XYZ file of C-alpha atoms in Angstrom:
441
model
C 0.000 0.000 0.000
C 1.425 3.365 -1.052
C 2.177 5.680 1.875
C 0.218 8.945 1.929
C 2.540 11.853 1.109
C 3.578 14.099 3.984
C 1.801 17.235 2.785
C -1.487 15.330 2.606
C -0.951 13.954 6.110
C -0.300 17.477 7.426
C -3.297 18.908 5.561
C -5.590 16.235 7.006
C -4.213 16.988 10.471
C -4.913 20.708 9.979
C -8.494 20.143 8.811
C -9.237 17.754 11.668
C -7.717 20.248 14.106
C -9.968 23.045 12.836
C -13.092 20.844 13.025
C -12.126 19.589 16.483
C -11.493 23.159 17.652
C -14.936 24.299 16.494
C -16.560 21.300 18.193
C -14.755 22.042 21.457
C -15.967 25.656 21.431
C -19.489 24.246 21.839
C -18.506 21.904 24.681
C -18.525 23.123 28.309
C -14.912 23.563 29.451
C -13.855 22.641 25.885
C -11.352 25.495 25.748
C -9.707 24.273 28.965
C -9.551 20.709 27.659
C -7.761 21.860 24.486
C -5.341 24.145 26.339
C -4.528 21.525 29.008
C -4.403 18.316 26.967
C -4.102 19.147 23.245
C -2.098 22.369 22.902
C 1.015 21.001 24.740
C 1.563 18.511 21.881
C 1.885 21.375 19.396
C 4.052 23.373 21.795
C 6.492 20.449 22.112
C 6.694 20.129 18.315
C 7.506 23.838 17.878
C 10.110 23.605 20.648
C 11.754 20.650 18.910
C 12.018 22.617 15.659
C 13.487 25.605 17.497
C 15.827 23.259 19.373
C 17.575 22.193 16.174
C 17.358 25.514 14.280
C 20.646 27.004 15.527
C 22.684 23.745 15.326
C 21.380 23.316 11.766
C 22.288 26.878 10.768
C 25.802 26.536 12.196
C 26.526 23.110 10.714
C 24.949 23.878 7.346
C 26.509 27.325 6.928
C 30.011 26.218 7.990
C 29.770 23.260 5.609
C 28.555 25.491 2.779
C 31.311 28.074 3.215
C 34.098 25.532 3.745
C 33.031 23.691 0.579
C 33.319 26.865 -1.508
C 37.137 26.909 -1.509
C 36.878 30.497 -2.795
C 35.688 33.499 -0.745
C 34.711 35.414 -3.906
C 31.972 32.818 -4.562
C 30.523 33.530 -1.138
C 30.554 37.269 -1.884
C 28.658 36.668 -5.129
C 26.040 34.562 -3.347
C 25.686 37.167 -0.590
C 25.237 40.160 -2.893
C 22.732 38.371 -5.128
C 20.775 37.166 -2.114
C 20.433 40.606 -0.521
C 19.610 42.220 -3.883
C 16.834 39.754 -4.747
C 15.393 39.893 -1.221
C 15.125 43.695 -1.439
C 13.495 43.451 -4.878
C 10.845 40.914 -3.795
C 10.075 42.924 -0.642
C 9.482 46.109 -2.665
C 7.209 44.155 -5.034
C 5.249 42.782 -2.046
C 4.706 46.210 -0.461
C 3.707 47.686 -3.826
C 1.131 44.920 -4.423
C -0.338 45.559 -0.979
C -0.575 49.328 -1.500
C -2.166 48.991 -4.948
C -4.835 46.585 -3.673
C -5.725 48.527 -0.521
C -6.021 51.803 -2.445
C -8.175 50.192 -5.144
C -10.520 48.291 -2.822
C -10.631 50.825 0.053
C -11.554 48.315 2.836
C -11.375 50.970 5.574
C -14.432 52.736 4.162
C -16.644 49.846 5.242
C -15.794 50.081 8.947
C -18.551 51.808 10.937
C -17.941 54.043 13.933
C -19.691 51.457 16.116
C -17.248 48.763 14.995
C -14.286 51.075 15.628
C -15.639 51.824 19.108
C -16.196 48.142 19.903
C -12.756 47.092 18.646
C -11.148 49.927 20.607
C -12.984 48.910 23.770
C -11.976 45.259 23.377
C -8.356 45.620 22.324
C -6.869 49.106 22.892
C -5.712 48.168 26.394
C -4.979 44.545 25.549
C -1.557 43.360 26.791
C -0.686 42.249 23.263
C -1.281 45.735 21.837
C 0.535 47.618 24.623
C 3.559 45.316 24.429
C 3.836 45.918 20.665
C 3.734 49.692 21.237
C 6.471 49.468 23.876
C 8.714 47.305 21.671
C 8.235 49.618 18.677
C 9.095 52.631 20.850
C 12.293 50.907 21.954
C 13.304 50.141 18.367
C 12.474 53.665 17.212
C 14.698 55.233 19.892
C 17.740 53.276 18.670
C 20.107 54.805 16.096
C 19.932 54.205 12.315
C 22.840 51.749 12.402
C 21.714 49.948 15.550
C 20.776 46.856 13.528
C 24.449 46.535 12.494
C 25.540 46.850 16.127
C 22.961 44.239 17.144
C 24.210 41.901 14.416
C 27.629 41.502 16.087
C 27.527 39.370 19.263
C 29.766 40.151 22.226
C 29.422 36.583 23.491
C 29.137 33.739 21.007
C 27.753 31.298 23.588
C 24.957 33.692 24.566
C 24.083 34.252 20.901
C 23.968 30.514 20.215
C 21.607 30.088 23.145
C 19.094 32.658 21.909
C 16.795 31.783 18.996
C 15.837 35.437 18.519
C 19.504 36.369 17.892
C 19.516 34.717 14.450
C 21.587 37.450 12.763
C 24.233 37.178 15.483
C 24.437 33.419 14.950
C 24.764 33.921 11.190
C 27.480 36.567 11.669
C 29.507 34.339 13.991
C 29.094 31.296 11.741
C 30.147 33.168 8.601
C 33.153 34.551 10.492
C 34.050 31.015 11.587
C 33.579 29.549 8.095
C 35.710 32.206 6.379
C 38.442 31.795 9.008
C 38.441 28.047 8.317
C 39.017 28.762 4.623
C 41.914 31.076 5.428
C 43.862 28.588 7.596
C 44.024 26.083 4.754
C 42.183 22.872 3.975
C 44.514 20.545 5.898
C 44.333 22.432 9.196
C 40.581 22.988 8.891
C 39.771 19.362 8.028
C 39.057 18.083 11.606
C 36.623 20.939 12.263
C 35.070 20.573 8.809
C 34.530 16.837 9.330
C 32.828 17.573 12.655
C 30.408 20.093 11.126
C 29.741 17.830 8.112
C 28.753 15.033 10.478
C 26.715 17.397 12.684
C 24.839 18.602 9.605
C 23.860 15.052 8.635
C 22.740 14.272 12.188
C 20.599 17.412 12.514
C 18.934 16.796 9.144
C 18.084 13.291 10.347
C 16.548 14.924 13.445
C 14.374 16.997 11.103
C 13.139 13.788 9.445
C 12.283 12.282 12.835
C 10.489 15.395 14.079
C 8.447 15.544 10.871
C 6.972 12.117 11.650
C 4.889 13.885 14.316
C 3.948 16.876 12.127
C 0.349 15.772 11.292
C -0.466 15.368 15.003
C 1.281 18.636 15.887
C -0.636 20.750 13.368
C -3.875 19.164 14.629
C -2.966 20.430 18.088
C -1.847 23.886 16.923
C -4.925 24.553 14.775
C -7.349 23.307 17.439
C -5.744 25.717 19.925
C -6.027 28.619 17.468
C -9.723 27.945 16.831
C -10.770 27.726 20.491
C -8.899 30.943 21.313
C -10.316 32.919 18.356
C -11.950 36.299 18.919
C -15.554 37.479 18.716
C -16.972 36.135 15.393
C -18.958 39.357 14.819
C -15.776 41.434 14.961
C -14.005 39.021 12.622
C -16.869 39.419 10.157
C -16.595 43.220 10.298
C -12.925 42.948 9.329
C -13.540 40.416 6.559
C -12.952 42.898 3.727
C -9.627 44.024 5.208
C -8.555 40.412 5.746
C -9.635 39.587 2.189
C -7.395 42.334 0.778
C -4.401 41.010 2.747
C -5.034 37.403 1.707
C -5.571 38.474 -1.930
C -2.245 40.287 -1.916
C -0.494 37.289 -0.370
C -1.980 35.036 -3.067
C -0.626 37.380 -5.760
C 2.828 37.100 -4.166
C 2.658 33.302 -4.446
C 1.745 33.759 -8.134
C 4.715 36.139 -8.503
C 7.057 33.531 -6.989
C 5.657 30.846 -9.289
C 6.317 33.061 -12.317
C 9.913 33.680 -11.178
C 10.511 29.958 -10.639
C 9.016 29.045 -14.015
C 10.763 31.722 -16.102
C 14.188 31.882 -14.447
C 14.877 28.390 -13.079
C 12.792 26.616 -15.787
C 11.269 24.383 -13.110
C 7.556 23.593 -13.015
C 5.997 26.109 -10.553
C 3.361 23.575 -9.442
C 6.101 21.033 -8.737
C 7.948 23.689 -6.702
C 4.843 24.482 -4.626
C 4.164 20.779 -4.088
C 7.704 20.175 -2.804
C 7.439 23.174 -0.466
C 3.925 22.352 0.782
C 5.011 20.627 4.061
C 7.066 23.701 5.005
C 4.219 26.021 3.954
C 1.669 24.108 6.023
C 3.962 24.172 9.055
C 4.544 27.897 8.544
C 0.774 28.370 8.560
C 0.393 26.307 11.733
C 3.273 27.857 13.718
C 3.241 31.462 12.371
C 7.037 31.414 12.671
C 9.621 31.457 9.882
C 12.316 30.619 12.436
C 10.519 27.536 13.744
C 9.877 26.376 10.170
C 13.493 27.000 9.059
C 14.808 23.421 9.621
C 11.967 22.027 7.491
C 12.429 24.734 4.823
C 16.131 23.872 4.535
C 15.412 20.148 4.301
C 12.778 20.632 1.569
C 14.902 23.063 -0.461
C 18.069 20.961 -0.333
C 16.732 17.413 -0.623
C 13.449 17.850 -2.501
C 14.239 20.785 -4.814
C 17.967 20.312 -5.373
C 19.472 23.597 -4.161
C 23.122 23.062 -3.208
C 23.973 23.476 0.471
C 26.514 26.190 -0.434
C 23.539 28.371 -1.395
C 20.724 27.202 0.890
C 22.851 27.340 4.049
C 23.297 31.096 3.588
C 20.165 32.201 1.727
C 17.557 30.522 3.953
C 18.793 31.531 7.450
C 19.316 35.099 6.236
C 15.895 35.041 4.585
C 14.195 33.836 7.776
C 15.518 37.003 9.432
C 15.428 39.789 6.836
C 13.104 38.572 4.070
C 9.511 39.093 5.194
C 7.604 39.670 1.976
C 4.278 38.559 3.421
C 4.738 40.690 6.525
C 5.850 43.712 4.474
C 2.790 43.408 2.208
C 0.648 43.299 5.330
C 2.343 46.501 6.604
C 1.241 48.386 3.517
C -2.347 47.129 3.615
C -2.736 47.547 7.395
C -1.257 51.059 7.499
C -3.534 52.350 4.728
C -6.565 50.479 6.126
C -6.088 52.069 9.565
C -5.699 55.505 7.955
C -8.880 54.961 5.900
C -10.908 53.750 8.892
C -9.810 56.600 11.170
C -10.004 59.350 8.539
C -6.258 60.057 8.272
C -5.469 61.462 4.804
C -2.498 59.809 3.074
C -0.458 61.640 0.443
C 1.692 60.059 -2.263
C 4.734 60.948 -0.144
C 3.188 59.029 2.772
C 2.696 55.975 0.580
C 6.306 56.105 -0.624
C 7.379 56.433 3.011
C 5.404 53.279 3.794
C 7.344 51.394 1.087
C 10.729 52.553 2.392
C 9.940 52.129 6.089
C 8.363 48.691 5.686
C 11.434 47.586 3.710
C 13.848 48.832 6.389
C 11.701 47.558 9.273
C 11.733 44.021 7.862
C 15.530 43.816 8.228
C 16.368 42.339 11.589
C 12.767 41.927 12.666
C 12.252 38.775 14.707
C 10.971 35.792 12.714
C 8.384 34.999 15.384
C 4.609 35.374 15.761
C 3.488 38.992 16.253
C 6.613 40.714 14.922
C 4.545 42.262 12.117
C 2.540 44.360 14.607
C 5.756 45.915 15.939
C 6.852 46.727 12.390
C 3.435 48.256 11.716
C 3.797 50.740 14.590
C 7.147 51.857 13.152
C 5.536 52.313 9.721
C 2.621 54.324 11.148
C 4.947 56.586 13.110
C 7.019 57.187 9.964
C 3.970 58.703 8.208
C 3.277 60.847 11.303
C 0.101 59.045 12.255
C -1.283 60.651 15.469
C 0.421 58.972 18.412
C -2.725 59.136 20.536
C -4.503 56.955 17.945
C -1.813 54.286 17.574
C -3.423 51.974 20.134
C -6.807 52.415 18.410
C -5.200 51.642 15.046
C -3.680 48.406 16.345
C -6.942 47.510 18.081
C -8.708 47.742 14.696
C -6.722 44.861 13.255
C -5.762 42.922 16.382
C -8.768 40.583 16.170
C -7.620 39.119 12.843
C -3.866 39.469 13.317
C -3.283 35.841 14.297
C -4.946 34.202 11.246
C -3.325 36.774 8.941
C 0.031 36.149 10.642
C -0.372 32.476 9.748
C -1.061 33.356 6.105
C 1.785 35.840 5.710
C 4.296 33.407 7.247
C 3.478 31.008 4.398
C 4.483 33.742 1.935
C 7.653 34.536 3.910
C 8.780 30.898 3.755
C 7.834 30.525 0.072
C 9.783 33.693 -0.725
C 12.883 32.339 1.022
C 12.691 29.114 -0.991
C 12.142 31.008 -4.255
C 15.150 33.251 -3.733
C 17.328 30.259 -2.849
C 16.375 28.692 -6.199
C 17.062 31.913 -8.114
C 20.471 32.390 -6.485
C 21.369 28.712 -6.961
C 20.417 28.906 -10.646
C 22.510 32.058 -11.123
C 25.658 30.431 -9.699
C 25.137 26.981 -11.235
C 24.205 25.286 -7.956
C 20.665 24.093 -8.751
C 20.840 20.333 -9.225
C 18.585 17.298 -8.956
C 16.710 16.400 -5.764
C 18.307 13.826 -3.453
C 15.618 12.806 -0.959
C 16.704 11.150 2.302
C 14.169 9.306 4.446
C 14.272 8.966 8.226
C 14.878 5.190 8.051
C 17.578 5.120 5.336
C 20.100 3.462 7.713
C 17.567 1.802 9.987
C 18.567 -1.720 8.926
C 22.139 -1.090 10.080
C 21.139 -0.350 13.672
C 18.009 -2.474 14.072
């Protein structure tokens, strides 16, 4: 009997989780049952993915750099990666701004809805914490992100999943230094990282065996904790604009893959579907990173020299879905609250959303912090910032899930484009979790 493919298993788990979540909302104490007995399964799964993220980045990036034999190749990969990431982010923000200006979703929000949303969410801990974090980031200097990129303690950086750029900086520094001491002297360290890379990728395979059950847990928890259905309905047009823009970005990626790499776009999306479904379930590019790397390397054929740099960097600075959401959300809030936007304001949104995406944490909720920075850049009244966030807070979680899918798909697309440009896009080489099982049974 042919085994059901992983993406179908995950999709079934997601659908069952949603149905189960809705059923439990009708059961007395159903929410408590899900939070006490179901949600921990998903939390463990996400922790396992985060557990191996930094070891995988270190092992994969050191292996990729040490295999290059030539630092100039690494420079070429780096420049192309950053350039394409900036280009796709600008396209994403532009798509969002065009759609929100054409469809004008803010015009459909009544004063009663604004008042109710403000009452429910303006003083919510989630909103106030986002305002505080945005204020902290705004007060830092223009080059603070470069300062933050350089760790003062490598061990501390390696122990902090939110310090992804610091880990990448240290690992690149280590890999280049290994190249410069010569192949013979670097061989023991290279062999260690090569072996570590294989072990961590095997850990990814093992963790993915539990993915269908984990997404069931995660989606059930999301459903039972969802907000007032009436408020969600009032924001349906706004959410529809965001989702429409995100869909257009997926189409844009498919066109790039088809025209530049000459690969079938539907094949590409099928190979990436397990990572996309996990991105949707976890709302975290960082948590999904180990799976993204495994799919891109083994199932699409991107060489580790490229994927080991492009994907970790992308999980940190490439947030196309989040940047598109910034543009739509900023204009929607302005429309709903009667704040007139000029062409200069819209151009400011493009620039600020682009800059805010660099170094933003690849975790759930980071987009709201970026949004505050964008709104402040267009001189939105500070006394209305909390009201503006309250307007969209009710649907932020489901939209966060959707935009993370686009973030992950964008990372994979750029890795293919860069690999094609440097001749490192080969044939897939799929490894299963039990490839060596017979040897140890």
